[in-house]
PDB file of C-alpha atoms in Angstrom:
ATOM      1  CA  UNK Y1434     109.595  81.692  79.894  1.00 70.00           C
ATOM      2  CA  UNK Y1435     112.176  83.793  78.782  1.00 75.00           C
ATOM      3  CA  UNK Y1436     111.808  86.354  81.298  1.00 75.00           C
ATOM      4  CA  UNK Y1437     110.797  84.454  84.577  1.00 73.00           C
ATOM      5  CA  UNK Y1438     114.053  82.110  83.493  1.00 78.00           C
ATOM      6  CA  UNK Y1439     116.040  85.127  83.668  1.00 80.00           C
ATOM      7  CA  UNK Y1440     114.695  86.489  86.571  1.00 77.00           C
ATOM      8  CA  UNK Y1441     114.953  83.511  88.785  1.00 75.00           C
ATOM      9  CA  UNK Y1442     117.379  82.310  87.066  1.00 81.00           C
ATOM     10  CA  UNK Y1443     119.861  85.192  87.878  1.00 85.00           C
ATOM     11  CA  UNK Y1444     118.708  86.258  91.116  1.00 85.00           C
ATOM     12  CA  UNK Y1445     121.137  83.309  93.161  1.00 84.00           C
ATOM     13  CA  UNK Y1446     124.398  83.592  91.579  1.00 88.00           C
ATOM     14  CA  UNK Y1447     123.995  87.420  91.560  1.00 90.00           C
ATOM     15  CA  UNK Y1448     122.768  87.709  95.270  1.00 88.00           C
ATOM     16  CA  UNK Y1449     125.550  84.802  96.343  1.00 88.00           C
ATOM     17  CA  UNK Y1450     128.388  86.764  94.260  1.00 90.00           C
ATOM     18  CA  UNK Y1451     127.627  89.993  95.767  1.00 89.00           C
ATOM     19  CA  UNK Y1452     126.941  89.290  99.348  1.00 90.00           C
ATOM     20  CA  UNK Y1453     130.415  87.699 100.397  1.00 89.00           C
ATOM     21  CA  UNK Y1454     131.979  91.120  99.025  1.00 89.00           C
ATOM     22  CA  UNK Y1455     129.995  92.812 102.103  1.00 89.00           C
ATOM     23  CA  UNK Y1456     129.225  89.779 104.663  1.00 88.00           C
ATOM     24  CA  UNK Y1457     131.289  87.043 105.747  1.00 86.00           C
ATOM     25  CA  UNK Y1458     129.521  84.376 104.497  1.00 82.00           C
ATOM     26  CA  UNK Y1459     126.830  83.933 101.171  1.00 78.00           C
ATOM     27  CA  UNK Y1460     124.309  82.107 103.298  1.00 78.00           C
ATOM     28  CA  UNK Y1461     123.614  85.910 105.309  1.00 81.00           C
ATOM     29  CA  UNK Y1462     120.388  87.020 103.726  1.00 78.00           C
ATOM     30  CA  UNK Y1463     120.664  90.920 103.693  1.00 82.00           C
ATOM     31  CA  UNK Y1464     117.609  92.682 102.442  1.00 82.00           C
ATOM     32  CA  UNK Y1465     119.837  95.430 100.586  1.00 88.00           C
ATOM     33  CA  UNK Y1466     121.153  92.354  98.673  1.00 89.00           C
ATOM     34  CA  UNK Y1467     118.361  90.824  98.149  1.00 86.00           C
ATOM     35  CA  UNK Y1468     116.357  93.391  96.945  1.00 88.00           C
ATOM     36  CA  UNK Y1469     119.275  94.702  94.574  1.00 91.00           C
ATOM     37  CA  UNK Y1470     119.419  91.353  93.350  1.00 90.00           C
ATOM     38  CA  UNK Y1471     115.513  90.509  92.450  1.00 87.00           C
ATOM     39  CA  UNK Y1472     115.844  94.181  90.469  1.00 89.00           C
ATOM     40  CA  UNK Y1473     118.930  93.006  88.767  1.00 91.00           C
ATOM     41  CA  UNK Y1474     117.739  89.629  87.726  1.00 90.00           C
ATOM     42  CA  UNK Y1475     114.335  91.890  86.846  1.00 88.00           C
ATOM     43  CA  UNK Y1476     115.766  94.138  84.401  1.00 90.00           C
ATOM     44  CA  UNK Y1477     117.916  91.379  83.194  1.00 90.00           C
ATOM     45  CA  UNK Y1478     114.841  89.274  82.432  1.00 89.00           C
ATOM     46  CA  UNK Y1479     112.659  92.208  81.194  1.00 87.00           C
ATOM     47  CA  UNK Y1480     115.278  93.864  78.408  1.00 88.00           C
ATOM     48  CA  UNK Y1481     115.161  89.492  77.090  1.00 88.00           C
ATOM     49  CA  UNK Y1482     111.627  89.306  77.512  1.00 86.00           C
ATOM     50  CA  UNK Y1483     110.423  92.544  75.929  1.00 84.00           C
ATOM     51  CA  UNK Y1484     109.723  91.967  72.193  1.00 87.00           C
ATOM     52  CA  UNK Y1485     107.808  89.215  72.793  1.00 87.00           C
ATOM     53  CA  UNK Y1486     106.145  90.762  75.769  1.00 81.00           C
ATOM     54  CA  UNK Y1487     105.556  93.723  72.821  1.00 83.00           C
ATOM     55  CA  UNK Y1488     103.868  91.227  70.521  1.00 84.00           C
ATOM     56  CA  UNK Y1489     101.985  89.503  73.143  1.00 82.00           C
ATOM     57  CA  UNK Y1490     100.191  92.814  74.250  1.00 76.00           C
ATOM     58  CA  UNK Y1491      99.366  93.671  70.783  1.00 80.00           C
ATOM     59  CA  UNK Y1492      97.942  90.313  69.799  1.00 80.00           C
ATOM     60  CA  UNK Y1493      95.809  90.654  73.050  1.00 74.00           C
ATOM     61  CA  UNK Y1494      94.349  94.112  72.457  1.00 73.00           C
ATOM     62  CA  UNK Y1495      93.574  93.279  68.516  1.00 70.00           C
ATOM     63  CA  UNK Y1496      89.849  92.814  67.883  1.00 66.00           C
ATOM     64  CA  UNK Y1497      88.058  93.118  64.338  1.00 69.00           C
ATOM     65  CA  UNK Y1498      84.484  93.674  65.950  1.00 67.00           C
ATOM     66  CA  UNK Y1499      84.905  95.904  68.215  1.00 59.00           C
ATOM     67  CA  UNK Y1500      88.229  97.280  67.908  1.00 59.00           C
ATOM     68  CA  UNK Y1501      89.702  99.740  71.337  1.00 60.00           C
ATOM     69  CA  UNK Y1502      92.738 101.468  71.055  1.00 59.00           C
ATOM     70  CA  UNK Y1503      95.737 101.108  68.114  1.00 66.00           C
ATOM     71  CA  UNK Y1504      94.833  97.493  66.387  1.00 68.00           C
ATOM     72  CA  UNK Y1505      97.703  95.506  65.267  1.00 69.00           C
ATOM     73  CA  UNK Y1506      96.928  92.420  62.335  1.00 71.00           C
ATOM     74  CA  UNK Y1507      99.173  90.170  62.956  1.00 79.00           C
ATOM     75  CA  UNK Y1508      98.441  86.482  62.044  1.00 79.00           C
ATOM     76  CA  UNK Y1509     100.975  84.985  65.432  1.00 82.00           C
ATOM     77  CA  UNK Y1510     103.801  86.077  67.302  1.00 79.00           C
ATOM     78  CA  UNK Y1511     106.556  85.150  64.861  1.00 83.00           C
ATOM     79  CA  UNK Y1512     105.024  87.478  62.182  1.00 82.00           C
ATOM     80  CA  UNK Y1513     104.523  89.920  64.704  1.00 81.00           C
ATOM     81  CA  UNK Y1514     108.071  89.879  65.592  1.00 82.00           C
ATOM     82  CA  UNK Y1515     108.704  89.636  61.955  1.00 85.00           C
ATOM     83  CA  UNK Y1516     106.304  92.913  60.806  1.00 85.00           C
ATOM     84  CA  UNK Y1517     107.682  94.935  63.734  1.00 79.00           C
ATOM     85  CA  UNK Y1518     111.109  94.922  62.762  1.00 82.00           C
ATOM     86  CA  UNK Y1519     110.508  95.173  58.858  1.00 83.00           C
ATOM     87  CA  UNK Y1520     108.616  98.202  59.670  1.00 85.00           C
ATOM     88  CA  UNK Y1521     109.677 100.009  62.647  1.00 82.00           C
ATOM     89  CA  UNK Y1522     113.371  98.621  62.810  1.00 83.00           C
ATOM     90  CA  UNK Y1523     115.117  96.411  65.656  1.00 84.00           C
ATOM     91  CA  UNK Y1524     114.254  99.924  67.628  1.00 83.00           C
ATOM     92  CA  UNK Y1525     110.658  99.043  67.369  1.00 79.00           C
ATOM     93  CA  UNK Y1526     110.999  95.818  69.057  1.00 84.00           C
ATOM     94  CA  UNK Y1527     112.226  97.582  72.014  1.00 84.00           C
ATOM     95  CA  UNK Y1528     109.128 100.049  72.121  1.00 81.00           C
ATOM     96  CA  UNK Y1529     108.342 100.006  75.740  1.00 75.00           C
ATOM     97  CA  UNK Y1530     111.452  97.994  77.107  1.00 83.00           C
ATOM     98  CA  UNK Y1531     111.888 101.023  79.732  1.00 80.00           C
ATOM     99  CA  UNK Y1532     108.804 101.195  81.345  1.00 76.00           C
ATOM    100  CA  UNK Y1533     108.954  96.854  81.026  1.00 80.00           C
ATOM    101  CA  UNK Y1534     112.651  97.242  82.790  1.00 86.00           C
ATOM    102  CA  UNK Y1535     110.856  99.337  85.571  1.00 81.00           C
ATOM    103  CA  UNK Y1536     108.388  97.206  85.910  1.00 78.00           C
ATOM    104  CA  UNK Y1537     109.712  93.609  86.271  1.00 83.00           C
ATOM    105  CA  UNK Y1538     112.541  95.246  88.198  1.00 86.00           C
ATOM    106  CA  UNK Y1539     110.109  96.540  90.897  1.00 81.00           C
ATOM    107  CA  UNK Y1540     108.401  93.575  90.796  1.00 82.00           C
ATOM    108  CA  UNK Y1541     111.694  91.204  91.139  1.00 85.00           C
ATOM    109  CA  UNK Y1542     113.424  93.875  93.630  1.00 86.00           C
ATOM    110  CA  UNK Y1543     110.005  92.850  96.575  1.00 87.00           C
ATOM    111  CA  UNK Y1544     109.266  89.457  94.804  1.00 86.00           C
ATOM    112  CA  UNK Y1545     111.891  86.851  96.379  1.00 82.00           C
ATOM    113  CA  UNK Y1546     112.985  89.483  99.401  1.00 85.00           C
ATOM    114  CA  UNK Y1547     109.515  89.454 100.432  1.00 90.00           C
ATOM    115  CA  UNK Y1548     108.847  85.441  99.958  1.00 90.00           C
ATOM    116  CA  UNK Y1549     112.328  84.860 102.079  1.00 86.00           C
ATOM    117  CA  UNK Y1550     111.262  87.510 104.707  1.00 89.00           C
ATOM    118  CA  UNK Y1551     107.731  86.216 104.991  1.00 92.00           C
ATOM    119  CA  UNK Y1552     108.842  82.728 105.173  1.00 91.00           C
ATOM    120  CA  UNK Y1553     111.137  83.147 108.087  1.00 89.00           C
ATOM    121  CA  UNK Y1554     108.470  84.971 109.824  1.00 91.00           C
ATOM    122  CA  UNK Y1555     106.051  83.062 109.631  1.00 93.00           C
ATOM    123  CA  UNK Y1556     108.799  79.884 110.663  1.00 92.00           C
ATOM    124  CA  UNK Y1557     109.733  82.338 113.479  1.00 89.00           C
ATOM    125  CA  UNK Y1558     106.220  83.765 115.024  1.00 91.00           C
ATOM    126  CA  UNK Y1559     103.711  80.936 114.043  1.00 90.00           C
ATOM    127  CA  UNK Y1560     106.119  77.784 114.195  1.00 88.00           C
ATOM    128  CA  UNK Y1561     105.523  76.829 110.580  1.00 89.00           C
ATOM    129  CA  UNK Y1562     107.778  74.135 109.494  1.00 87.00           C
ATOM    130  CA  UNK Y1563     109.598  73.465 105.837  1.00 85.00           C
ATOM    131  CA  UNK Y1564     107.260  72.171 103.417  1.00 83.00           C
ATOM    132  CA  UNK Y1565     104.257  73.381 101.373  1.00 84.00           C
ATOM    133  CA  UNK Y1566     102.311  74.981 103.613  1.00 89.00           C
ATOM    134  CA  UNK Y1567     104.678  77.675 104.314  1.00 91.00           C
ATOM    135  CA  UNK Y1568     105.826  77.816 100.474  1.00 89.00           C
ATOM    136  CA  UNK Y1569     101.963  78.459 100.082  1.00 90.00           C
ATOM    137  CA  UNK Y1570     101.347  81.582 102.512  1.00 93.00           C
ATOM    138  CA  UNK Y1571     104.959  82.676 101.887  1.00 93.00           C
ATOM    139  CA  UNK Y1572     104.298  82.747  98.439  1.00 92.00           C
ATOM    140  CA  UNK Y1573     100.705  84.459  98.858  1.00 93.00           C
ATOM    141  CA  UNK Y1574     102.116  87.284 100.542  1.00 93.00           C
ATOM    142  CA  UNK Y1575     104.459  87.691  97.993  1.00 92.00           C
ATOM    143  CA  UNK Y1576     102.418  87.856  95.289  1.00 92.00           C
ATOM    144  CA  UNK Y1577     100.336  90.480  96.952  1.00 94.00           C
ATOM    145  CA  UNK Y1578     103.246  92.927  97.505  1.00 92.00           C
ATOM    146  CA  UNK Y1579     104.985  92.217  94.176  1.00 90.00           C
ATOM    147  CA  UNK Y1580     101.433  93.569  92.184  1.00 91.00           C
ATOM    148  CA  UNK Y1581     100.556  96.809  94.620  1.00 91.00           C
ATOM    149  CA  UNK Y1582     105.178  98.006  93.291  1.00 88.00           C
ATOM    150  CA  UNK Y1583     104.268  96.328  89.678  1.00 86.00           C
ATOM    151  CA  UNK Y1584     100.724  97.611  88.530  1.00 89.00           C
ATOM    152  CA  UNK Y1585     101.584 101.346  88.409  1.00 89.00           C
ATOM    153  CA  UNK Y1586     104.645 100.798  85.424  1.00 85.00           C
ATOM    154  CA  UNK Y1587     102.994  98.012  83.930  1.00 84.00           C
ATOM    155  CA  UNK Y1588     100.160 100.180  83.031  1.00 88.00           C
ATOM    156  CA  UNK Y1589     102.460 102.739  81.796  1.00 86.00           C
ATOM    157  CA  UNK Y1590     104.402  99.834  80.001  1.00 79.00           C
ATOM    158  CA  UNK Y1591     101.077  98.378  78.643  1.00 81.00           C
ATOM    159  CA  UNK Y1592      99.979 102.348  77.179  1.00 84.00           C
ATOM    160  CA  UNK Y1593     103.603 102.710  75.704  1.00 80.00           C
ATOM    161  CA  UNK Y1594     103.092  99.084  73.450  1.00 75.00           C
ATOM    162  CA  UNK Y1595     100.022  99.958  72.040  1.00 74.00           C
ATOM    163  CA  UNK Y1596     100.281 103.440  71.746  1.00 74.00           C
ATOM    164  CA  UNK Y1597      99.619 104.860  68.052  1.00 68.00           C
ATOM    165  CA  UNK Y1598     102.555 106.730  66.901  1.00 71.00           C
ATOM    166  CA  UNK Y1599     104.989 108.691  69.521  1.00 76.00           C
ATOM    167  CA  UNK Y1600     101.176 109.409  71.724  1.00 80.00           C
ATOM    168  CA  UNK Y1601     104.253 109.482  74.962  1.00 83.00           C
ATOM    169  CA  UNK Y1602     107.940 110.776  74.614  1.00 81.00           C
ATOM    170  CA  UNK Y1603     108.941 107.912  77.742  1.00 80.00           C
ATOM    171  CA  UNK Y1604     107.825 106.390  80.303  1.00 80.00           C
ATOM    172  CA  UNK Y1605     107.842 109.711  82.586  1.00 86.00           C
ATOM    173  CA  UNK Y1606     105.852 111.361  80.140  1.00 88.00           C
ATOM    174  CA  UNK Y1607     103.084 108.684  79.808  1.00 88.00           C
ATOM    175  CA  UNK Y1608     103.050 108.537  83.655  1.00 89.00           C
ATOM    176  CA  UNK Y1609     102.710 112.084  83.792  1.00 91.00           C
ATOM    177  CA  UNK Y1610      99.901 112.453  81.199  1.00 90.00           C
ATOM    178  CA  UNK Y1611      98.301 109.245  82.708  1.00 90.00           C
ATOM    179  CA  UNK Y1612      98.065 111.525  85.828  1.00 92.00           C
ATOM    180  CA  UNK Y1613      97.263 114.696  84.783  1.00 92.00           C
ATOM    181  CA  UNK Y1614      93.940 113.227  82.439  1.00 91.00           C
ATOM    182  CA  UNK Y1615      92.907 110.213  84.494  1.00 93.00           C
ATOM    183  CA  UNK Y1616      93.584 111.230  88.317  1.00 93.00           C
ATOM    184  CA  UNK Y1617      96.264 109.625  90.194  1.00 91.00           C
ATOM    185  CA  UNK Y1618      94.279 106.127  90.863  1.00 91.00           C
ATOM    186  CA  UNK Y1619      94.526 105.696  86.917  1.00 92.00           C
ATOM    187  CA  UNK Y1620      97.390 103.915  87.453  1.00 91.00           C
ATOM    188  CA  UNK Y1621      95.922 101.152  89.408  1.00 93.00           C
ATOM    189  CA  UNK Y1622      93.249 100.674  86.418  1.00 91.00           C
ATOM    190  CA  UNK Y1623      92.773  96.925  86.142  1.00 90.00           C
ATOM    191  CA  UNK Y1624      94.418  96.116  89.883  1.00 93.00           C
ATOM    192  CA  UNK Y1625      91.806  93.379  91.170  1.00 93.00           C
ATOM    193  CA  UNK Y1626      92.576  91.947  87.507  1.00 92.00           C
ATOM    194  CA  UNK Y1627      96.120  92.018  87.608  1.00 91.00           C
ATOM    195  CA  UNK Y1628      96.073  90.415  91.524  1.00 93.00           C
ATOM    196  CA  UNK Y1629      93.693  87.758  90.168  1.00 93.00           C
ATOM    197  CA  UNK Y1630      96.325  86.812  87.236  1.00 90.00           C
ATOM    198  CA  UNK Y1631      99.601  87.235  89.399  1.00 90.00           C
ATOM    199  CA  UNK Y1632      98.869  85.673  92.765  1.00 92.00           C
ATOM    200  CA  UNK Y1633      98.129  81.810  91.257  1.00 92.00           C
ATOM    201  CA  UNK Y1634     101.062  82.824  89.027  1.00 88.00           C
ATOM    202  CA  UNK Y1635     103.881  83.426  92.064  1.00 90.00           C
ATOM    203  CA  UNK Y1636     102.167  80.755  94.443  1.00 90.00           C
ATOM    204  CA  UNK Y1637     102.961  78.385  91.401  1.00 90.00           C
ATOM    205  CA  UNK Y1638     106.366  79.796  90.205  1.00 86.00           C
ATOM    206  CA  UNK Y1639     107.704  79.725  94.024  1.00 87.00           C
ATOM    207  CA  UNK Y1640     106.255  76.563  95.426  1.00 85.00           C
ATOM    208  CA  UNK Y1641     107.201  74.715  92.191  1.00 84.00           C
ATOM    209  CA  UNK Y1642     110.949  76.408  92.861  1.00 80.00           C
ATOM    210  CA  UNK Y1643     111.337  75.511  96.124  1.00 81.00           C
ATOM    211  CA  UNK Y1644     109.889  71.783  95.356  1.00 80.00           C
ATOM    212  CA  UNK Y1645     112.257  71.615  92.466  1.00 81.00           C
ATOM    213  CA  UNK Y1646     115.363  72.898  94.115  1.00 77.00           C
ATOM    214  CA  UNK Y1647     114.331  70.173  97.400  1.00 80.00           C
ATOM    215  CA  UNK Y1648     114.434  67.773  94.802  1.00 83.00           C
ATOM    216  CA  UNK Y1649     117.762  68.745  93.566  1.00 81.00           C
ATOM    217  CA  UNK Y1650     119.530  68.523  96.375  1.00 80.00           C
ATOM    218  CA  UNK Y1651     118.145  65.207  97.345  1.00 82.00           C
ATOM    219  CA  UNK Y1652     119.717  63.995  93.866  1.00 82.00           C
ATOM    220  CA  UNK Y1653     122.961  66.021  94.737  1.00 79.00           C
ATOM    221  CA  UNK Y1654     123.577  64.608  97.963  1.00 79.00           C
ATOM    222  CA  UNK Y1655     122.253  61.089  96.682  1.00 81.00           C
ATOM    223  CA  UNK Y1656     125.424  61.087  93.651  1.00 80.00           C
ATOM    224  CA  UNK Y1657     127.672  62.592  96.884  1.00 78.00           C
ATOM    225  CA  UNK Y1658     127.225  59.189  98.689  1.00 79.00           C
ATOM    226  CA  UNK Y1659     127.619  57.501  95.480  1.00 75.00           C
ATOM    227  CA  UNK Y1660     130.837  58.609  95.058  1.00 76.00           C
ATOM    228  CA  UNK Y1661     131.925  58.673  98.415  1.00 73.00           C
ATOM    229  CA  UNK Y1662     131.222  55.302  99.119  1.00 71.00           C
ATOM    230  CA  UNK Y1663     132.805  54.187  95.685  1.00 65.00           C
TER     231      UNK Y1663
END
């Protein structure tokens, strides 16, 4: 929540306040922009969302039968939160917030550009109309794009939480030793898996959006005649 309301939730006023400083109007959709934007909002969202992101990934990989990897105890997130910075400082709770700012900010800087571009393509070349059929196939080739620039740093974000110790000195160091032990597909370990979770998950998050902003301006231009005819 925290990070997805960041990341959407910044992406309009930043792309709106920057593009009239380079284009005469806000309403030009420039893919520089756009893109600089969705990373922006990203990293923004990302550096919020980290510490629980931390906890979230250590609750996950914690098993007392068969334990994999470093196991963390903790009984929920708020004594996760709570046991990470008693023990490893306010420092601790940012474990991992570089690879996380790489990785929502690639996946931010193609997420919306790509939805917008696909949209008026496919409005353009098949004759798709408004409405949520083309939120649906816009959104589907968004998710697509947004996991083949996000897997890669979120499995050297996902390594860097759970890691036992200092195991990686940064991100480039865990990428690099990811590499150099594992081959070069290692980082796209767990891709079909990550598609599977993050398709449904940007269909939803954009269709809902663009339903919920419709909405919105029905109920904006509804109080306009309200008041004009008053």
């Amino acid at each position: 929540m925290t990070l997805n309301g960041c990341r959407l939730g910044f992406y309009e006023p930043i792309r709106t306040t920057l593009t009239p400083m380079i284009y005469p109007s806000a309403s030009v959709q420039s893919l520089p922009v756009n893109v600089f934007a969705g990373a922006t909002s990203g990293i923004l969202g990302a550096v919020a969302g980290s510490p629980f992101f931390l906890v979230k990934t250590r609750l996950q990989s914690f098993s007392p039968s068969l334990p994999v990897g470093t196991q963390h105890h903790y009984r929920n997130a708020w004594h996760g939160l709570r046991t990470i910075q008693q023990t490893e400082g306010v420092k601790g709770l940012y474990r991992g917030v570089g690879p996380a700012m790489v990785r929502t900010g690639f996946g931010s800087s193609v997420q919306l550009p790509t939805y917008f571009f696909a949209k008026r393509r496919l409005v353009k070349h098949l004759g798709m109309e408004e409405g949520p059929a083309l939120h649906l196939a816009s959104s589907t080739a968004s998710g697509f794009v947004v996991c083949v620039f996000m897997h890669p740093p979120d499995t050297v974000m996902s390594r860097m939480y759970n890691q036992t110790g200092n195991l990686y000195s940064g991100a480039f160091n865990c990428l690099y030793q990811t590499v150099k032990t594992e081959g070069p597909l290692a980082v796209y370990k767990g891709f079909v898996a990550h598609l599977a979770r993050i398709l449904p998950h940007t269909i939803l998050t954009l269709t809902l959006a663009e339903q919920t902003n419709k909405l919105m301006r029905r109920f904006e231009d509804r109080m306009l005649s309200k008041q004009e005819a008053s």
